[in-house]
mmCIF file with all atom_site columns, C-alpha atoms in Angstrom:
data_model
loop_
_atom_site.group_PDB
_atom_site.id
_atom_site.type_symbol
_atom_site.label_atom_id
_atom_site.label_alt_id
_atom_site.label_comp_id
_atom_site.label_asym_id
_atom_site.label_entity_id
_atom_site.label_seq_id
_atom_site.pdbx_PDB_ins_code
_atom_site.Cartn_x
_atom_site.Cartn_y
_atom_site.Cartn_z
_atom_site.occupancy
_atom_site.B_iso_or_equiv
_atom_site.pdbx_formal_charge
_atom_site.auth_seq_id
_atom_site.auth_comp_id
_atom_site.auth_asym_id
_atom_site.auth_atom_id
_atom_site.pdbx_PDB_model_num
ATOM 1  C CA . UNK A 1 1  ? 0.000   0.000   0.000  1.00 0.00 ? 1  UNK A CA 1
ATOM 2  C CA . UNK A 1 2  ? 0.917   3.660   -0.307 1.00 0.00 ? 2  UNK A CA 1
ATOM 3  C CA . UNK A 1 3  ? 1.233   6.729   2.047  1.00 0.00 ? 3  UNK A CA 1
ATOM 4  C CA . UNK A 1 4  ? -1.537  7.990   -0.097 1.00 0.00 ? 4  UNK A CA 1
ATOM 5  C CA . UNK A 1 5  ? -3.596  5.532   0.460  1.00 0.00 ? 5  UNK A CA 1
ATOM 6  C CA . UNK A 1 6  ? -6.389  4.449   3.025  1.00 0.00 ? 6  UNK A CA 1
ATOM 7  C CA . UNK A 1 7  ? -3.596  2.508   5.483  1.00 0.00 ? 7  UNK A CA 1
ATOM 8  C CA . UNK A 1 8  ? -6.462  -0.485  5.072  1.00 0.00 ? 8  UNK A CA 1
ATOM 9  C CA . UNK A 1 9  ? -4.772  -3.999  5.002  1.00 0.00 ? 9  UNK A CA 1
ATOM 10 C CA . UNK A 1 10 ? -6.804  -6.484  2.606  1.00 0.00 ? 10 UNK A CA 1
ATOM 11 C CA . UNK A 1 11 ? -8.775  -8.180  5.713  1.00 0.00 ? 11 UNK A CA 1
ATOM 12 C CA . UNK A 1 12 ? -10.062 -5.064  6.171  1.00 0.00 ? 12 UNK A CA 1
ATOM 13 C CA . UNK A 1 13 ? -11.515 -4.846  2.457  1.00 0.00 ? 13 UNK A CA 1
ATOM 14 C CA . UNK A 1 14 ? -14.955 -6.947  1.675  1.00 0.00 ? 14 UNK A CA 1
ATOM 15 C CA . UNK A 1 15 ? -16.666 -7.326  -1.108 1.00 0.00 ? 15 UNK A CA 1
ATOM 16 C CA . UNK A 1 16 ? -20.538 -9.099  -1.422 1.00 0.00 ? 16 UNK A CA 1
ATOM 17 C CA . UNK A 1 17 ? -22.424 -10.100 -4.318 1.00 0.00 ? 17 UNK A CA 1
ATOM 18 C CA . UNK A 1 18 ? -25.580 -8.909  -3.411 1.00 0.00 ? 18 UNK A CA 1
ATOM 19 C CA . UNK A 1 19 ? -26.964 -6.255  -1.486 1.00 0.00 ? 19 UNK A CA 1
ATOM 20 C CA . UNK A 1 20 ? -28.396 -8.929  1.124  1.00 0.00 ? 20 UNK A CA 1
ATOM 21 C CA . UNK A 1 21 ? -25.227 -10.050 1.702  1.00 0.00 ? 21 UNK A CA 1
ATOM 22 C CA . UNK A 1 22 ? -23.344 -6.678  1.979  1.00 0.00 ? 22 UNK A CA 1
ATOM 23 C CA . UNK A 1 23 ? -25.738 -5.680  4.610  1.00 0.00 ? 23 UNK A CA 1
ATOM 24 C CA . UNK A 1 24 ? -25.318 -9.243  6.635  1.00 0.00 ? 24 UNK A CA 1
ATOM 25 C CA . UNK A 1 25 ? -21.684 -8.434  6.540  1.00 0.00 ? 25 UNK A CA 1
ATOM 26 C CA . UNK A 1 26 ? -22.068 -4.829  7.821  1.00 0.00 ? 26 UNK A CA 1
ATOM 27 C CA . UNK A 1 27 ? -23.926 -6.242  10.854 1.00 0.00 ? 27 UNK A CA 1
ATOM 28 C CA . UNK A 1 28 ? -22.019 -9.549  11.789 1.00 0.00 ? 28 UNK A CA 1
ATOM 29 C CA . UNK A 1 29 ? -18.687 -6.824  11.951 1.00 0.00 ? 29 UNK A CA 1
ATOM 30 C CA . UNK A 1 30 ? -20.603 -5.240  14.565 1.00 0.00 ? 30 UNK A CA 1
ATOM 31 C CA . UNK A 1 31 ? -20.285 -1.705  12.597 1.00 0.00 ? 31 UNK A CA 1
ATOM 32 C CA . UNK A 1 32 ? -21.045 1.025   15.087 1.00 0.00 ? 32 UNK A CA 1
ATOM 33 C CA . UNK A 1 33 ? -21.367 3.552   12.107 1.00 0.00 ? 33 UNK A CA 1
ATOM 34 C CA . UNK A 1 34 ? -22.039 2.896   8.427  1.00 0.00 ? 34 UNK A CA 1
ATOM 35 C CA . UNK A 1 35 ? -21.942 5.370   5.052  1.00 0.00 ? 35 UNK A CA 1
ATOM 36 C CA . UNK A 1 36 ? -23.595 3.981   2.075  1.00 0.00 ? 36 UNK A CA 1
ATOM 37 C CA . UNK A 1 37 ? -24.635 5.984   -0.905 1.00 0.00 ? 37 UNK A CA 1
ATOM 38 C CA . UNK A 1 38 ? -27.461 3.453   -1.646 1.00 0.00 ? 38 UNK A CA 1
ATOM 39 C CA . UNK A 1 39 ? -30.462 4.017   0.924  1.00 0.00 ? 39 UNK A CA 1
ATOM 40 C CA . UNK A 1 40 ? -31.736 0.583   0.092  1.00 0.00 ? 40 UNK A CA 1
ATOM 41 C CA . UNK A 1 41 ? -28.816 -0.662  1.486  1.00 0.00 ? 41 UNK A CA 1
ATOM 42 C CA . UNK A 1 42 ? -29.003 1.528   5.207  1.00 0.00 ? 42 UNK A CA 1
ATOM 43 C CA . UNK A 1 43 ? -32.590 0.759   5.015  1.00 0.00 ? 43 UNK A CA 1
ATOM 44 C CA . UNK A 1 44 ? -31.505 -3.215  5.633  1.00 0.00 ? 44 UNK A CA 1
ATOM 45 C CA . UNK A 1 45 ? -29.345 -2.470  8.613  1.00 0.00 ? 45 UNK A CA 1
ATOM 46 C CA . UNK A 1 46 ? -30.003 -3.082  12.224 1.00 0.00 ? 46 UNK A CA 1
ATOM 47 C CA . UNK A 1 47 ? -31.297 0.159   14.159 1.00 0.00 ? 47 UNK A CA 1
ATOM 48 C CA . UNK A 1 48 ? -28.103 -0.260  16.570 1.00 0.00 ? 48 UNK A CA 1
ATOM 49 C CA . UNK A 1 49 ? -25.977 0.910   13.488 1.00 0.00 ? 49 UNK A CA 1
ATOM 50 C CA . UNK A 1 50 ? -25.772 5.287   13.021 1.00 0.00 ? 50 UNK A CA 1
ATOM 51 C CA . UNK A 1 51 ? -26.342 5.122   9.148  1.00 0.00 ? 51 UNK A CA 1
ATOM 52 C CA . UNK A 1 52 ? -24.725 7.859   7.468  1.00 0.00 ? 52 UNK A CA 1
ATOM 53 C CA . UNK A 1 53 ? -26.772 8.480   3.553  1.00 0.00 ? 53 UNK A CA 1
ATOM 54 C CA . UNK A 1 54 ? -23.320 9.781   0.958  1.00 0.00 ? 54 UNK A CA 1
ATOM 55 C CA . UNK A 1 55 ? -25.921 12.099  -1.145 1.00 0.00 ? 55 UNK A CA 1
ATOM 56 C CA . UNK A 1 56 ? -23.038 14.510  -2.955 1.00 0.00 ? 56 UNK A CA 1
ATOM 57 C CA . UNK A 1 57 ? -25.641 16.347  -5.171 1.00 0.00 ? 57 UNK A CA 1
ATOM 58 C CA . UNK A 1 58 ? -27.922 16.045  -2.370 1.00 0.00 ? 58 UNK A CA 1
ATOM 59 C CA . UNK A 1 59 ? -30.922 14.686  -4.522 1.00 0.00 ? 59 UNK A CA 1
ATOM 60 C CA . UNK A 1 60 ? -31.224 11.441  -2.359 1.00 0.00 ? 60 UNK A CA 1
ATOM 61 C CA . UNK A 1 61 ? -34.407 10.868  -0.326 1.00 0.00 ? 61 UNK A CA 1
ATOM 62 C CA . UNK A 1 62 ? -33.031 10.154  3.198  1.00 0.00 ? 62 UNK A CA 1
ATOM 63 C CA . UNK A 1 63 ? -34.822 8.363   6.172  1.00 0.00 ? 63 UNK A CA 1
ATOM 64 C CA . UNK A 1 64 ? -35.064 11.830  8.909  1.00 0.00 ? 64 UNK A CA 1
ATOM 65 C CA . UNK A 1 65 ? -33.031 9.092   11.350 1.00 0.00 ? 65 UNK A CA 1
ATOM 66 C CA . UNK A 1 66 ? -30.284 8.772   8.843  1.00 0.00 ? 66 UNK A CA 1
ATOM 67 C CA . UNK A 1 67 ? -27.259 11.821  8.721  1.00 0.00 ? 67 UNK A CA 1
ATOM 68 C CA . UNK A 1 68 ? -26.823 12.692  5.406  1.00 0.00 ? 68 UNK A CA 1
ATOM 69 C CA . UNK A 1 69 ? -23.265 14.366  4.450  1.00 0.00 ? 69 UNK A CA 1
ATOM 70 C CA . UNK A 1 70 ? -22.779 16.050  0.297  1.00 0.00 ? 70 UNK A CA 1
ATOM 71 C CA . UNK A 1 71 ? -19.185 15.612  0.980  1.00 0.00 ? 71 UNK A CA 1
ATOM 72 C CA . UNK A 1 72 ? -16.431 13.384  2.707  1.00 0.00 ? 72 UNK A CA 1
ATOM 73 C CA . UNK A 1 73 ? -15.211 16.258  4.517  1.00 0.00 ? 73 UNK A CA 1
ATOM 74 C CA . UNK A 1 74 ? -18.382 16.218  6.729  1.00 0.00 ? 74 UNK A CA 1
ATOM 75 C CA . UNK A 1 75 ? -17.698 12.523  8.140  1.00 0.00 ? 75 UNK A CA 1
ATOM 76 C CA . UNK A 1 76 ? -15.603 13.483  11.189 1.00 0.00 ? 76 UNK A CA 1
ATOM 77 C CA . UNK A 1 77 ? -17.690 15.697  12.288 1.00 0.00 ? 77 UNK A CA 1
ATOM 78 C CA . UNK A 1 78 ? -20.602 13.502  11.709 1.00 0.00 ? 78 UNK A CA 1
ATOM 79 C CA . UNK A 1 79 ? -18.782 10.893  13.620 1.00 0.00 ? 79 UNK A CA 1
ATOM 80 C CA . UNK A 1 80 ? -17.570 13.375  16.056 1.00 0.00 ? 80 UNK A CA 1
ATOM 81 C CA . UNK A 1 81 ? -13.858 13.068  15.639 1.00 0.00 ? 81 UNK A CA 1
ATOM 82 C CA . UNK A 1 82 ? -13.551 16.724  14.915 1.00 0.00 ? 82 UNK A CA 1
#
């Protein structure tokens, strides 16, 4: 990997084939937090997970419990690291 890069080692990396799976996957990790551009997707996931709509030209129709950030710039301070 690169110093550009995320710093994520390849166990860290998943990939599902279906959106079923992907969501399965999101809970069994125990995901505190999860950003998803697909709403289908956060719809699926447990209420114990903060889900976090990616909606960059803010068109998306988000859930009122869901955050919803237009850029990546607004996740720490969604996630309260800033």
């Amino acid at each position: 990997h690169s110093a550009e890069g995320l710093g994520w080692l390849p166990g860290q990396v998943f990939f599902e084939l279906t959106k079923e799976d992907k969501a399965a996957r999101i809970a069994a990790l125990g995901c505190t937090h999860y950003v998803d551009d697909l709403p289908e997707i956060l719809d699926m996931l447990p209420a114990s997970i903060e889900k976090i709509l990616f909606a960059p030209s803010g068109a998306a129709v988000a859930s009122p419990e869901w955050k919803v950030m237009t850029s990546w710039h607004q996740l720490p301070a969604l996630l309260k690291l800033a």
